[in-house]
Amino acid sequence: MAPLAFEPSKLVDLDQKSLYMSAAAIAFNPTFWNIVARREYRTHFLSRIFNNNRQAACYFLAATIFSLGLFRDFLYERALRAQPSYPLLETDEVKYLAYALIASGNVLVITSTWALGITGTFLGDYFGILMDHMVTGFPFNVTDAPMYWGSTCSFLGTALLYGKPAGLLLTAWVWVVYKVALAYENPFTSEIYAKRDRERKEGKKAQ
């Protein structure tokens, strides 16, 4: 019997430091923006730095988050390049699926940013910049977290495009990290708007 052309034990090279750097960056980003945003909500420390200009402070955080995202993506691509490829992930069909995932992921991210605006996308709620109404149109009628799941699709698509099993492992890590982030973000954000609604009702009763 002919030997296997590819050893299953070599699907992921665990000796590559770039793999762990990528995993750390994936976990760091949502942890960072949640910690900073919550501290801003409680202490307004960023707004005070910008002379109580909440809009400018939010735009600064948005630029920081965007820059960290670019760095995370750089580390992810670097990690994939250092990992072994797998022949079954290098077929034309897989490449077509990869392009479809990347395209759909970008559509979800771009359209959600368009629908929410910069402050709506980048935690403006924590700065006291609240939206008047909940956005229910596309892509929020597809998923309640299009930024997160669009990003996950892009990670998966890139892993398939490179034909790297390590990319699938890192994508699974992305999914776990985002699920944890949403478990913290959604209740906190909901409470911000619930508090606004309670204050409005109290204000009307006082009139």
Coordinates of N, CA and C in Angstrom, one line a residue, residues 6-186:
F6 N -0.2 12.8 2.7 CA -0.2 13.9 3.7 C -0.5 13.2 5.1
E7 N 0.3 13.6 6.1 CA 0.1 13.0 7.4 C -0.8 13.8 8.2
P8 N -1.9 13.2 8.7 CA -2.9 14.0 9.5 C -2.3 14.8 10.7
S9 N -1.2 14.2 11.2 CA -0.5 14.9 12.4 C 0.1 16.2 12.0
K10 N 0.2 16.5 10.7 CA 0.9 17.7 10.2 C -0.2 18.7 9.7
L11 N -1.4 18.5 10.1 CA -2.4 19.5 9.6 C -2.1 20.9 10.2
V12 N -1.7 21.0 11.4 CA -1.4 22.3 12.0 C 0.0 22.2 12.7
D13 N 0.8 23.2 12.4 CA 2.1 23.2 13.0 C 2.1 24.0 14.3
L14 N 2.0 23.3 15.4 CA 1.9 24.0 16.7 C 3.2 24.6 17.2
D15 N 4.2 24.4 16.4 CA 5.5 25.0 16.8 C 5.7 26.5 16.3
Q16 N 4.8 26.9 15.5 CA 4.9 28.3 14.9 C 4.3 29.3 15.9
K17 N 5.2 30.2 16.3 CA 4.8 31.3 17.2 C 3.7 32.2 16.6
S18 N 3.7 32.3 15.3 CA 2.8 33.2 14.6 C 1.3 32.7 14.8
L19 N 1.2 31.4 15.0 CA -0.2 30.9 15.3 C -0.7 31.4 16.6
Y20 N 0.1 31.5 17.6 CA -0.3 31.9 19.0 C -0.4 33.5 19.0
M21 N 0.4 34.1 18.2 CA 0.3 35.6 18.1 C -1.1 36.0 17.5
S22 N -1.4 35.2 16.5 CA -2.7 35.5 15.8 C -3.9 35.2 16.8
A23 N -3.8 34.1 17.5 CA -4.9 33.7 18.4 C -5.0 34.8 19.5
A24 N -3.8 35.3 20.0 CA -3.8 36.3 21.0 C -4.5 37.6 20.5
A25 N -4.2 38.0 19.3 CA -4.7 39.3 18.7 C -6.2 39.1 18.5
I26 N -6.7 37.9 18.1 CA -8.1 37.7 18.0 C -8.9 37.9 19.3
A27 N -8.3 37.4 20.4 CA -8.9 37.5 21.7 C -8.8 38.9 22.2
F28 N -7.6 39.6 21.9 CA -7.4 40.9 22.5 C -8.4 41.9 22.1
N29 N -8.6 42.0 20.8 CA -9.4 43.1 20.2 C -10.8 43.3 20.9
P30 N -11.7 42.3 20.9 CA -13.0 42.5 21.6 C -12.8 42.7 23.1
T31 N -11.8 42.1 23.7 CA -11.6 42.4 25.1 C -11.2 43.8 25.4
F32 N -10.3 44.3 24.5 CA -9.9 45.7 24.6 C -11.1 46.7 24.5
W33 N -11.8 46.5 23.4 CA -12.9 47.5 23.2 C -14.0 47.4 24.2
N34 N -14.3 46.3 24.7 CA -15.3 46.2 25.8 C -14.8 46.8 27.1
I35 N -13.6 46.6 27.4 CA -13.0 47.2 28.7 C -13.0 48.7 28.5
V36 N -12.5 49.2 27.4 CA -12.4 50.7 27.2 C -13.8 51.3 27.2
A37 N -14.7 50.7 26.4 CA -16.0 51.3 26.3 C -16.8 51.3 27.6
R38 N -16.7 50.2 28.4 CA -17.3 50.2 29.7 C -16.7 51.2 30.7
R39 N -15.4 51.4 30.6 CA -14.8 52.4 31.5 C -15.3 53.8 31.0
E40 N -15.4 54.0 29.7 CA -15.9 55.3 29.2 C -17.3 55.5 29.7
Y41 N -18.1 54.5 29.7 CA -19.5 54.6 30.1 C -19.6 55.0 31.6
R42 N -18.7 54.5 32.4 CA -18.8 54.7 33.9 C -18.0 55.9 34.3
T43 N -16.9 56.3 33.6 CA -16.1 57.4 34.1 C -15.9 58.5 33.0
H44 N -16.3 58.3 31.8 CA -16.2 59.3 30.7 C -14.7 59.8 30.5
F45 N -13.8 58.8 30.8 CA -12.4 59.2 30.7 C -11.9 59.6 29.3
L46 N -12.4 59.0 28.3 CA -12.0 59.3 26.9 C -12.7 60.7 26.6
S47 N -13.9 60.9 26.9 CA -14.6 62.1 26.6 C -13.9 63.3 27.3
R48 N -13.4 63.1 28.5 CA -12.7 64.2 29.2 C -11.4 64.5 28.5
I49 N -10.7 63.5 28.0 CA -9.5 63.7 27.2 C -9.7 64.6 26.0
F50 N -10.9 64.4 25.4 CA -11.3 65.2 24.2 C -12.2 66.4 24.6
N51 N -11.9 67.0 25.8 CA -12.6 68.2 26.2 C -14.1 68.0 26.2
N52 N -14.6 66.8 26.7 CA -16.0 66.4 26.8 C -16.7 66.4 25.4
N53 N -15.9 66.2 24.4 CA -16.5 66.0 23.0 C -16.7 64.6 22.8
R54 N -17.9 64.1 23.1 CA -18.2 62.6 23.0 C -18.0 62.1 21.6
Q55 N -18.4 62.9 20.6 CA -18.3 62.5 19.2 C -16.8 62.2 18.8
A56 N -16.0 63.2 19.2 CA -14.5 63.1 18.9 C -13.9 61.9 19.6
A57 N -14.3 61.7 20.8 CA -13.8 60.5 21.6 C -14.2 59.2 21.0
C58 N -15.5 59.1 20.5 CA -15.9 57.9 19.9 C -15.2 57.7 18.6
Y59 N -15.0 58.7 17.8 CA -14.2 58.6 16.5 C -12.8 58.1 16.8
F60 N -12.2 58.6 17.9 CA -10.9 58.1 18.3 C -10.9 56.6 18.6
L61 N -11.8 56.2 19.3 CA -11.9 54.8 19.7 C -12.2 54.0 18.4
A62 N -13.0 54.5 17.5 CA -13.3 53.8 16.2 C -12.0 53.6 15.4
A63 N -11.2 54.7 15.3 CA -10.0 54.6 14.6 C -9.0 53.6 15.2
T64 N -9.0 53.6 16.6 CA -8.2 52.6 17.3 C -8.6 51.2 17.0
I65 N -9.9 50.9 17.1 CA -10.4 49.6 16.9 C -10.1 49.1 15.4
F66 N -10.3 50.1 14.5 CA -10.1 49.8 13.1 C -8.6 49.4 12.9
S67 N -7.7 50.2 13.5 CA -6.3 49.9 13.3 C -5.9 48.6 13.9
L68 N -6.4 48.3 15.1 CA -6.2 47.0 15.7 C -6.7 45.8 14.9
G69 N -7.8 46.1 14.2 CA -8.4 45.1 13.3 C -7.5 44.8 12.1
L70 N -6.9 45.8 11.6 CA -5.9 45.7 10.5 C -4.7 44.9 10.9
F71 N -4.2 45.2 12.1 CA -3.1 44.5 12.7 C -3.4 43.0 13.0
R72 N -4.6 42.8 13.5 CA -5.0 41.4 13.7 C -5.1 40.6 12.4
D73 N -5.6 41.2 11.4 CA -5.7 40.6 10.1 C -4.3 40.3 9.5
F74 N -3.4 41.2 9.7 CA -2.0 41.0 9.3 C -1.4 39.8 9.9
L75 N -1.6 39.7 11.3 CA -1.1 38.6 12.0 C -1.7 37.3 11.6
Y76 N -3.0 37.3 11.3 CA -3.7 36.1 10.8 C -3.1 35.6 9.5
E77 N -3.0 36.5 8.5 CA -2.4 36.1 7.2 C -1.0 35.6 7.4
R78 N -0.2 36.3 8.2 CA 1.1 35.8 8.5 C 1.2 34.4 9.1
A79 N 0.2 34.2 10.0 CA 0.2 32.8 10.6 C -0.2 31.8 9.6
L80 N -1.1 32.1 8.7 CA -1.5 31.1 7.7 C -0.4 30.8 6.7
R81 N 0.4 31.8 6.4 CA 1.5 31.6 5.4 C 2.5 30.6 6.0
A82 N 2.6 30.6 7.3 CA 3.6 29.7 8.0 C 3.1 28.3 8.2
Q83 N 1.9 28.1 7.9 CA 1.2 26.8 8.2 C 1.2 25.9 7.0
P84 N 1.1 24.6 7.2 CA 1.0 23.6 6.1 C -0.4 23.7 5.4
S85 N -0.4 23.5 4.1 CA -1.6 23.4 3.4 C -2.1 22.0 3.4
Y86 N -3.4 21.8 3.0 CA -4.0 20.5 2.9 C -4.6 20.3 1.5
P87 N -4.2 19.3 0.8 CA -4.7 19.1 -0.6 C -6.2 19.2 -0.8
L88 N -6.9 18.7 0.1 CA -8.4 18.7 -0.1 C -9.0 20.1 0.0
L89 N -8.2 21.0 0.6 CA -8.7 22.4 0.7 C -8.1 23.3 -0.5
E90 N -7.5 22.7 -1.4 CA -6.9 23.4 -2.5 C -7.6 23.2 -3.9
T91 N -8.8 22.6 -3.8 CA -9.6 22.4 -5.0 C -10.3 23.7 -5.5
D92 N -10.7 23.7 -6.7 CA -11.4 24.8 -7.3 C -12.7 25.1 -6.5
E93 N -13.4 24.0 -6.1 CA -14.7 24.2 -5.4 C -14.5 24.9 -4.1
V94 N -13.5 24.5 -3.4 CA -13.2 25.2 -2.1 C -12.8 26.6 -2.3
K95 N -12.1 26.9 -3.4 CA -11.7 28.3 -3.7 C -13.0 29.2 -4.0
Y96 N -14.0 28.6 -4.7 CA -15.2 29.3 -5.0 C -16.0 29.6 -3.7
L97 N -16.0 28.6 -2.8 CA -16.7 28.7 -1.5 C -16.0 29.8 -0.7
A98 N -14.6 29.8 -0.8 CA -13.9 30.8 0.0 C -14.2 32.2 -0.5
Y99 N -14.2 32.4 -1.8 CA -14.6 33.8 -2.3 C -16.0 34.2 -1.9
A100 N -16.9 33.2 -1.9 CA -18.3 33.5 -1.6 C -18.4 33.9 -0.1
L101 N -17.7 33.2 0.8 CA -17.7 33.5 2.2 C -17.1 34.9 2.4
I102 N -16.0 35.2 1.8 CA -15.3 36.5 2.0 C -16.2 37.6 1.5
A103 N -16.9 37.4 0.3 CA -17.8 38.4 -0.2 C -19.0 38.6 0.7
S104 N -19.6 37.6 1.1 CA -20.8 37.7 2.0 C -20.4 38.3 3.4
G105 N -19.2 37.9 3.9 CA -18.7 38.5 5.1 C -18.5 40.0 5.0
N106 N -17.9 40.5 3.9 CA -17.7 41.9 3.6 C -19.1 42.6 3.5
V107 N -20.0 42.0 2.8 CA -21.3 42.6 2.6 C -22.0 42.8 4.0
L108 N -21.9 41.9 4.9 CA -22.5 42.0 6.2 C -21.8 43.1 7.0
V109 N -20.5 43.2 6.9 CA -19.8 44.2 7.7 C -20.0 45.6 7.1
I110 N -20.0 45.8 5.8 CA -20.1 47.1 5.2 C -21.5 47.6 5.3
T111 N -22.5 46.7 5.1 CA -23.9 47.2 5.2 C -24.3 47.5 6.6
S112 N -23.8 46.8 7.6 CA -24.1 47.1 9.0 C -23.5 48.4 9.4
T113 N -22.3 48.7 8.9 CA -21.6 49.9 9.2 C -22.4 51.1 8.6
W114 N -22.9 50.9 7.4 CA -23.7 51.9 6.7 C -25.0 52.2 7.4
A115 N -25.6 51.1 7.9 CA -26.9 51.2 8.6 C -26.8 51.9 9.9
L116 N -25.7 51.6 10.6 CA -25.5 52.2 12.0 C -24.7 53.5 12.0
G117 N -23.9 53.7 11.0 CA -23.0 54.9 11.1 C -21.8 54.5 11.9
I118 N -20.8 55.5 12.0 CA -19.6 55.2 12.7 C -19.9 55.1 14.2
T119 N -20.6 56.0 14.8 CA -20.8 56.0 16.2 C -21.7 54.8 16.6
G120 N -22.7 54.4 15.7 CA -23.5 53.2 16.0 C -22.7 51.9 16.0
T121 N -21.8 51.9 15.1 CA -21.0 50.7 14.9 C -19.9 50.6 16.0
F122 N -19.3 51.7 16.3 CA -18.1 51.6 17.2 C -18.5 52.1 18.6
L123 N -19.6 51.5 19.2 CA -19.8 51.7 20.6 C -20.2 53.1 21.1
G124 N -20.8 53.8 20.2 CA -21.2 55.2 20.5 C -22.2 55.2 21.7
D125 N -23.0 54.1 21.9 CA -23.9 54.0 23.0 C -23.2 54.2 24.3
Y126 N -22.0 53.7 24.4 CA -21.3 53.8 25.7 C -20.8 55.3 26.0
F127 N -20.8 56.1 24.9 CA -20.4 57.5 25.1 C -21.7 58.4 25.3
G128 N -22.8 57.7 25.3 CA -24.1 58.5 25.4 C -24.6 58.9 24.1
I129 N -24.1 58.4 23.0 CA -24.6 58.8 21.7 C -25.5 57.6 21.3
L130 N -26.8 57.8 21.6 CA -27.7 56.7 21.4 C -28.6 56.9 20.1
M131 N -28.9 55.8 19.5 CA -29.8 55.9 18.3 C -31.2 56.0 18.7
D132 N -32.0 56.7 17.9 CA -33.4 57.0 18.2 C -34.2 55.7 18.1
H133 N -33.9 54.9 17.1 CA -34.7 53.7 16.8 C -33.8 52.5 16.5
M134 N -34.2 51.3 16.9 CA -33.5 50.1 16.6 C -33.5 49.9 15.1
V135 N -32.3 49.5 14.5 CA -32.2 49.2 13.1 C -32.7 47.8 12.9
T136 N -33.7 47.6 12.0 CA -34.2 46.3 11.8 C -34.1 45.8 10.4
G137 N -33.7 46.7 9.5 CA -33.5 46.3 8.1 C -32.2 45.5 7.8
F138 N -31.9 45.2 6.6 CA -30.7 44.5 6.2 C -29.5 45.2 6.7
P139 N -28.5 44.5 7.3 CA -28.4 43.0 7.5 C -28.9 42.5 8.8
F140 N -29.6 43.4 9.6 CA -30.0 43.1 10.9 C -31.3 42.2 10.9
N141 N -31.9 42.1 9.7 CA -33.0 41.1 9.6 C -32.5 39.7 9.2
V142 N -31.2 39.6 9.0 CA -30.5 38.3 8.8 C -29.9 37.8 10.0
T143 N -29.2 38.7 10.8 CA -28.5 38.3 12.0 C -28.4 39.6 12.9
D144 N -28.5 39.4 14.2 CA -28.5 40.5 15.1 C -27.0 41.0 15.4
A145 N -26.1 40.3 14.8 CA -24.7 40.7 15.0 C -23.9 40.6 13.7
P146 N -24.3 41.3 12.6 CA -23.7 41.2 11.3 C -22.2 41.5 11.3
M147 N -21.7 42.4 12.1 CA -20.3 42.7 12.2 C -19.5 41.5 12.6
Y148 N -20.0 40.9 13.7 CA -19.2 39.7 14.2 C -19.3 38.5 13.2
W149 N -20.5 38.2 12.7 CA -20.6 37.0 11.9 C -20.0 37.3 10.5
G150 N -20.1 38.5 10.0 CA -19.5 38.9 8.8 C -18.0 38.7 8.9
S151 N -17.4 39.1 10.0 CA -16.0 39.0 10.2 C -15.6 37.5 10.3
T152 N -16.4 36.7 11.0 CA -16.2 35.3 11.0 C -16.2 34.6 9.7
C153 N -17.1 35.0 8.8 CA -17.2 34.5 7.4 C -15.9 34.8 6.7
S154 N -15.4 36.0 6.9 CA -14.2 36.4 6.2 C -13.0 35.6 6.7
F155 N -12.9 35.4 8.0 CA -11.8 34.5 8.5 C -11.9 33.1 7.9
L156 N -13.1 32.6 7.9 CA -13.2 31.2 7.3 C -12.9 31.2 5.8
G157 N -13.4 32.2 5.1 CA -13.1 32.3 3.7 C -11.6 32.4 3.4
T158 N -10.9 33.2 4.2 CA -9.5 33.3 4.0 C -8.7 32.0 4.3
A159 N -9.2 31.3 5.4 CA -8.6 30.0 5.7 C -8.7 29.0 4.5
L160 N -9.9 29.0 3.9 CA -10.1 28.1 2.8 C -9.4 28.5 1.5
L161 N -9.3 29.8 1.3 CA -8.6 30.4 0.2 C -7.1 30.0 0.2
Y162 N -6.5 30.0 1.4 CA -5.1 29.6 1.6 C -5.0 28.1 1.7
G163 N -6.1 27.4 1.9 CA -6.0 25.9 2.0 C -5.3 25.5 3.3
K164 N -5.5 26.2 4.4 CA -4.8 26.0 5.7 C -5.7 25.4 6.8
P165 N -5.6 24.2 7.2 CA -6.3 23.7 8.4 C -6.2 24.6 9.6
A166 N -5.0 25.2 9.8 CA -4.8 26.1 10.9 C -5.7 27.3 10.9
G167 N -6.1 27.7 9.7 CA -7.0 28.8 9.6 C -8.4 28.4 10.0
L168 N -8.8 27.1 9.8 CA -10.1 26.6 10.3 C -10.1 26.6 11.9
L169 N -8.9 26.3 12.4 CA -8.8 26.3 13.9 C -8.9 27.7 14.4
L170 N -8.2 28.6 13.8 CA -8.3 30.0 14.3 C -9.7 30.6 14.0
T171 N -10.4 30.2 13.0 CA -11.7 30.7 12.8 C -12.7 30.2 13.9
A172 N -12.5 28.9 14.3 CA -13.3 28.4 15.4 C -13.0 29.2 16.7
W173 N -11.8 29.6 16.9 CA -11.4 30.5 18.0 C -12.1 31.9 17.9
V174 N -12.1 32.4 16.7 CA -12.8 33.7 16.4 C -14.3 33.5 16.8
W175 N -14.9 32.4 16.4 CA -16.3 32.2 16.8 C -16.6 32.2 18.3
V176 N -15.7 31.5 19.0 CA -15.8 31.4 20.5 C -15.6 32.8 21.1
V177 N -14.6 33.5 20.7 CA -14.3 34.8 21.2 C -15.5 35.8 21.0
Y178 N -16.1 35.7 19.8 CA -17.2 36.6 19.5 C -18.4 36.2 20.3
K179 N -18.7 34.9 20.5 CA -19.8 34.5 21.3 C -19.7 35.0 22.7
V180 N -18.5 34.9 23.3 CA -18.3 35.4 24.6 C -18.5 37.0 24.6
A181 N -17.9 37.7 23.6 CA -18.1 39.1 23.6 C -19.5 39.5 23.5
L182 N -20.3 38.8 22.7 CA -21.7 39.1 22.6 C -22.5 38.9 23.9
A183 N -22.1 37.8 24.6 CA -22.7 37.5 25.9 C -22.5 38.7 26.9
Y184 N -21.4 39.4 26.7 CA -21.2 40.6 27.6 C -21.8 41.8 27.0
E185 N -21.7 42.0 25.7 CA -22.1 43.3 25.1 C -23.6 43.4 25.0
N186 N -24.3 42.4 24.6 CA -25.7 42.6 24.3 C -26.5 43.0 25.6

